[in-house]
XYZ file of C-alpha atoms in Angstrom:
378
model
C -9.055 83.704 37.905
C -12.572 83.419 36.655
C -12.919 81.054 34.028
C -12.243 78.171 31.716
C -12.990 78.080 27.835
C -13.069 74.514 26.237
C -13.153 74.584 22.604
C -14.618 71.457 20.394
C -13.415 72.315 16.862
C -15.788 70.007 15.192
C -18.964 70.757 13.310
C -21.478 69.007 11.235
C -21.395 71.163 8.234
C -19.833 74.312 7.742
C -22.380 77.727 8.165
C -22.080 80.419 5.320
C -21.179 82.878 7.849
C -18.777 81.472 9.917
C -14.907 82.169 10.499
C -14.204 80.447 13.365
C -11.991 77.338 14.029
C -13.636 73.863 13.084
C -13.307 70.825 10.560
C -16.239 68.975 9.503
C -14.249 65.197 9.587
C -14.872 63.658 13.002
C -11.574 61.441 12.106
C -9.813 62.821 15.309
C -12.636 63.688 17.666
C -11.804 61.195 20.447
C -7.945 62.118 20.397
C -9.213 65.837 20.805
C -11.207 65.060 23.743
C -7.938 63.180 25.170
C -5.895 66.293 24.208
C -8.093 68.761 25.899
C -7.908 66.837 29.004
C -4.092 66.854 28.985
C -4.092 70.221 28.282
C -6.038 71.048 31.436
C -3.738 69.066 33.303
C -0.522 70.839 31.642
C -1.719 74.449 32.454
C -3.512 73.511 35.839
C -0.490 75.815 37.361
C -2.043 79.111 35.902
C -4.973 78.425 38.212
C -2.710 78.007 41.222
C -4.400 79.564 44.356
C -7.710 80.845 42.095
C -10.927 79.519 41.861
C -12.751 78.525 38.606
C -16.254 80.613 38.441
C -17.417 79.178 34.851
C -16.674 76.605 32.567
C -17.770 77.095 29.054
C -17.718 74.743 25.797
C -17.611 76.564 22.435
C -16.774 75.816 19.459
C -17.485 74.761 16.315
C -20.390 72.897 17.663
C -19.660 71.053 21.441
C -23.022 69.184 21.150
C -21.544 66.758 18.736
C -19.636 65.198 21.165
C -21.344 62.225 23.706
C -22.435 63.369 27.301
C -19.707 60.770 28.432
C -17.130 62.829 26.995
C -18.243 66.111 28.136
C -18.621 64.505 31.450
C -14.901 63.135 31.180
C -13.797 66.836 30.164
C -15.511 68.471 33.065
C -14.188 65.889 35.480
C -10.759 66.552 34.386
C -11.167 70.000 35.515
C -12.556 69.380 38.814
C -9.499 67.068 39.376
C -7.102 69.243 38.537
C -8.470 72.885 39.496
C -10.061 74.126 42.543
C -13.958 74.582 41.314
C -16.475 77.275 43.241
C -19.627 75.498 44.364
C -22.097 76.904 42.285
C -20.163 77.436 38.875
C -21.649 78.205 35.733
C -21.062 75.555 32.845
C -22.517 76.197 29.621
C -22.646 74.023 26.443
C -23.231 75.544 23.374
C -25.685 73.024 21.119
C -26.892 73.158 17.979
C -31.118 72.077 17.692
C -30.382 69.046 15.696
C -28.387 67.881 18.154
C -30.707 68.482 21.109
C -32.797 64.973 20.766
C -34.790 63.821 24.130
C -32.294 61.469 24.573
C -29.129 63.584 24.380
C -30.748 66.670 26.628
C -31.534 63.758 28.900
C -27.804 62.840 28.894
C -26.558 66.049 29.318
C -28.894 66.609 32.436
C -26.760 64.016 34.169
C -23.672 65.845 33.774
C -22.591 69.107 35.660
C -23.931 71.209 32.925
C -26.726 73.575 34.094
C -26.942 76.059 31.367
C -27.404 75.422 27.793
C -26.664 78.230 24.791
C -28.416 76.988 21.847
C -27.528 78.333 18.235
C -31.380 78.769 16.845
C -30.245 82.021 14.697
C -33.529 81.867 12.862
C -36.822 80.053 13.442
C -37.540 80.521 9.744
C -36.915 78.153 6.988
C -35.348 80.552 4.452
C -33.422 82.269 7.029
C -31.803 78.643 8.170
C -31.294 77.749 4.313
C -29.636 80.771 3.322
C -27.194 80.679 6.325
C -26.550 76.591 5.598
C -27.459 75.581 8.879
C -27.765 71.699 10.323
C -30.989 72.002 11.795
C -34.645 73.214 10.659
C -37.303 75.585 12.056
C -39.422 72.809 13.320
C -36.163 71.604 15.578
C -35.333 74.743 16.319
C -39.057 75.478 18.132
C -39.028 72.052 19.521
C -35.231 72.068 21.045
C -36.039 75.074 23.498
C -39.277 73.380 24.811
C -37.995 70.009 25.541
C -34.504 71.919 26.670
C -36.488 74.192 29.268
C -38.026 71.167 30.974
C -33.965 70.027 32.210
C -32.358 73.242 31.937
C -34.174 76.165 33.390
C -31.387 78.625 32.273
C -30.904 78.264 28.302
C -29.800 81.107 26.030
C -30.550 81.211 22.355
C -28.785 83.207 19.645
C -30.455 84.813 17.153
C -29.228 86.549 13.588
C -30.841 90.149 12.416
C -29.756 91.970 9.354
C -30.004 88.802 7.113
C -30.520 89.444 3.600
C -34.214 89.215 2.852
C -35.244 89.036 6.420
C -38.162 91.693 6.801
C -38.657 93.586 9.724
C -41.756 91.742 10.707
C -40.419 88.199 10.413
C -37.658 89.450 12.735
C -40.436 90.574 15.338
C -41.907 87.192 15.094
C -38.264 85.665 15.677
C -38.312 87.764 18.987
C -41.843 86.988 19.901
C -41.223 83.030 19.014
C -38.476 83.278 21.618
C -40.077 85.240 24.508
C -43.129 83.051 23.991
C -40.891 80.233 24.528
C -39.969 81.962 27.772
C -36.341 82.122 27.211
C -34.492 83.728 29.898
C -31.588 84.665 27.828
C -31.102 86.074 24.325
C -27.478 86.972 22.225
C -28.699 88.772 19.171
C -26.123 89.495 16.335
C -25.756 91.291 13.011
C -25.119 89.243 10.419
C -21.140 90.396 9.629
C -19.662 89.250 6.046
C -16.120 87.897 7.047
C -13.168 86.973 4.805
C -13.145 83.628 3.666
C -16.311 82.415 3.904
C -19.208 81.290 1.848
C -20.958 84.419 2.568
C -18.808 86.660 0.994
C -18.149 84.565 -2.038
C -21.981 84.244 -2.634
C -22.108 87.860 -2.289
C -19.670 88.868 -4.268
C -21.206 86.605 -7.202
C -24.648 88.270 -6.811
C -25.946 84.913 -5.471
C -27.031 86.573 -2.210
C -27.807 90.055 -1.865
C -25.464 92.042 0.256
C -26.080 92.891 4.005
C -27.652 96.302 4.286
C -26.506 98.505 7.300
C -29.363 100.178 7.457
C -31.885 97.126 7.959
C -29.379 95.994 10.898
C -29.808 99.427 12.595
C -33.546 99.560 12.278
C -33.481 95.800 13.451
C -31.057 96.379 16.235
C -33.938 99.102 17.272
C -36.596 96.482 17.311
C -34.778 94.221 19.403
C -33.666 97.193 21.910
C -38.075 97.999 22.046
C -39.083 94.402 22.074
C -36.515 93.239 24.889
C -37.145 96.244 27.142
C -41.141 95.885 26.409
C -40.609 92.260 28.099
C -38.337 92.730 30.812
C -34.871 91.970 29.523
C -31.908 93.774 30.208
C -29.452 94.947 27.504
C -26.693 94.179 29.824
C -23.973 93.967 26.988
C -24.447 95.459 23.420
C -25.445 91.825 21.986
C -26.991 90.080 25.018
C -30.096 90.050 26.478
C -31.014 88.373 30.060
C -33.893 88.291 32.497
C -33.101 88.884 36.060
C -30.466 86.512 37.593
C -29.649 85.252 34.242
C -26.973 87.388 32.671
C -24.260 84.939 31.679
C -21.706 84.885 34.093
C -18.933 83.267 31.737
C -19.551 86.457 29.350
C -19.836 89.162 31.842
C -16.159 88.060 33.137
C -15.099 88.520 29.591
C -16.556 92.421 29.160
C -15.211 93.066 33.150
C -11.255 91.698 32.229
C -11.644 88.759 34.632
C -8.817 85.912 33.244
C -9.627 83.058 31.689
C -8.049 79.983 30.596
C -8.763 78.788 26.836
C -8.102 75.041 25.901
C -8.100 73.384 22.721
C -6.957 74.597 18.866
C -7.657 78.212 18.582
C -8.673 79.062 21.639
C -7.073 82.447 23.869
C -6.487 83.153 27.049
C -5.952 85.965 29.373
C -4.617 86.783 32.724
C -4.835 90.473 33.047
C -1.514 91.609 31.564
C -0.761 88.821 28.826
C -2.827 86.966 25.816
C -1.861 83.915 24.584
C -3.750 81.630 21.833
C -3.374 78.244 20.503
C -2.506 77.142 17.048
C -5.470 76.752 14.631
C -4.956 73.562 13.441
C -6.140 70.317 14.964
C -3.472 67.932 13.738
C -0.440 70.215 14.967
C -2.390 70.735 18.076
C -2.831 67.233 18.864
C 0.952 66.426 17.923
C 2.119 69.082 20.360
C 0.372 68.164 23.362
C 0.752 64.521 22.863
C 4.281 65.495 23.035
C 3.654 67.520 26.326
C 4.287 70.865 24.512
C 1.803 73.657 24.407
C 1.530 74.942 21.111
C 0.838 78.766 22.181
C 1.601 82.186 20.759
C 1.691 85.161 23.593
C 1.596 88.727 23.546
C 2.386 90.908 26.698
C -0.230 94.070 26.528
C 0.935 97.332 26.631
C -1.075 99.772 29.336
C -2.229 101.443 25.797
C -3.659 97.862 24.792
C -5.224 97.466 27.976
C -6.597 100.443 27.968
C -7.847 100.564 24.880
C -9.641 97.342 25.541
C -10.956 98.578 28.555
C -12.800 101.148 26.760
C -14.121 98.734 23.897
C -15.829 96.354 26.556
C -16.740 99.105 29.189
C -18.600 100.806 26.395
C -20.301 97.504 25.225
C -21.934 96.848 28.970
C -23.955 98.652 31.415
C -21.082 98.984 33.743
C -19.715 101.483 31.386
C -16.157 103.252 31.598
C -15.523 104.268 34.936
C -13.473 107.487 34.843
C -11.751 107.000 38.286
C -10.596 103.466 37.039
C -8.972 104.768 34.223
C -6.963 107.217 36.329
C -6.083 104.553 39.083
C -4.995 101.584 36.562
C -3.803 103.772 33.432
C -2.798 107.360 34.902
C -4.285 111.063 34.742
C -3.096 110.808 31.037
C -5.217 108.627 30.023
C -7.997 110.121 32.047
C -7.423 113.609 30.232
C -7.211 111.999 26.614
C -10.671 109.848 27.362
C -12.468 113.097 28.145
C -10.692 115.055 25.697
C -12.090 112.622 22.987
C -15.522 112.214 24.418
C -16.423 115.741 23.915
C -18.142 115.739 20.866
C -19.849 112.416 21.573
C -21.619 113.927 24.219
C -22.304 117.364 22.815
C -24.283 114.842 20.132
C -25.669 112.667 22.823
C -23.932 109.491 21.761
C -22.165 109.353 25.148
C -23.334 110.560 28.319
C -21.409 110.815 32.290
C -23.579 109.375 34.986
C -21.462 110.489 38.010
C -18.036 108.992 37.455
C -19.011 106.551 34.511
C -19.016 107.468 30.850
C -21.638 105.349 28.944
C -23.295 105.027 25.722
C -27.043 106.483 24.985
C -29.475 104.585 23.522
C -28.945 106.360 20.296
C -25.394 105.997 20.811
C -25.889 101.724 20.875
C -25.568 100.752 17.365
C -22.388 102.853 17.172
C -20.172 101.903 20.079
C -17.547 100.030 18.587
C -16.933 102.635 16.298
C -17.210 105.349 19.057
C -14.623 103.023 21.055
C -12.045 103.279 18.526
C -12.301 107.081 18.392
C -11.325 106.896 21.978
C -8.147 104.488 21.620
C -5.173 106.019 22.468
C -2.471 104.963 19.459
C 0.267 105.485 21.658
C 1.341 107.351 24.976
C 2.142 110.797 22.971
C -1.567 111.091 21.438
């Protein structure tokens, strides 16, 4: 067992691009906190004889919770699970929540890492995305947080309509100047059933430009490399000693328990996910039931997931692991499917490991899909 993910399904307002599960009403907040604690107790047997290495509060916006509620959830984990001596305990937070008082209160809990949803240091970008904070709060909260939390990460988004390359560089330089040790950076994507998609369809916002996104991704790579950040996963850059242990566990196939409405779990061979409805989740947990669906992963499913995650990381795809875990047929298929990408210098073989080149990074998900096995007769 590697970690526990805890989904906090509340936000002050809806970001235009977000398709994660959340509500803006805080009506059931206290009941949800109690239900999260109860689910942790109900599922403790899933981690029997294993240790918890990471605890991650995601959402939604976990920082809308009072520090006492966060502390109570963490203590429930400690009371029902075996936790290692130095776990990574991360809280996702929005800049507008990180007042000096809130930061001081969080520092009294076992939280030892903040992941701050900055997205941009510029007002025009924040307004387009309908973020709850402003540019001043984005800058100030990082300076304040670093005094209490040496281990912080921020999110930045590129490919935003109207975001010039120069302004994108300035976003990166601001983060570097603030001595942020970890940066997660994502291309703006247009998801179904979001306000962003509606605004684009109505012509209110310009369409997302793939060429702009790829160009700004390359600016990101160059800037991060110049300032000694390791691109250890496609969207993640860390200084030495500051890689996210939680995220690395996902990408390397470790198991985790997902707590809360819409949260997913993985035990190595099976996935499970909770219902993405707060009221139905509450009723089930309060009745002592788990509102879960499950899926047994086939060997093909597990191979495909390994290819997808491996190519996105510095760890790559081990040919010997593929053969040992999935069989020689899979290794032969992988090498066959990789031939053209190796010739085009999008992939390369490093001894026993298949990795993406700099040229292939932005295309890594598409390349991975071409290496997938559709069925054992492929």
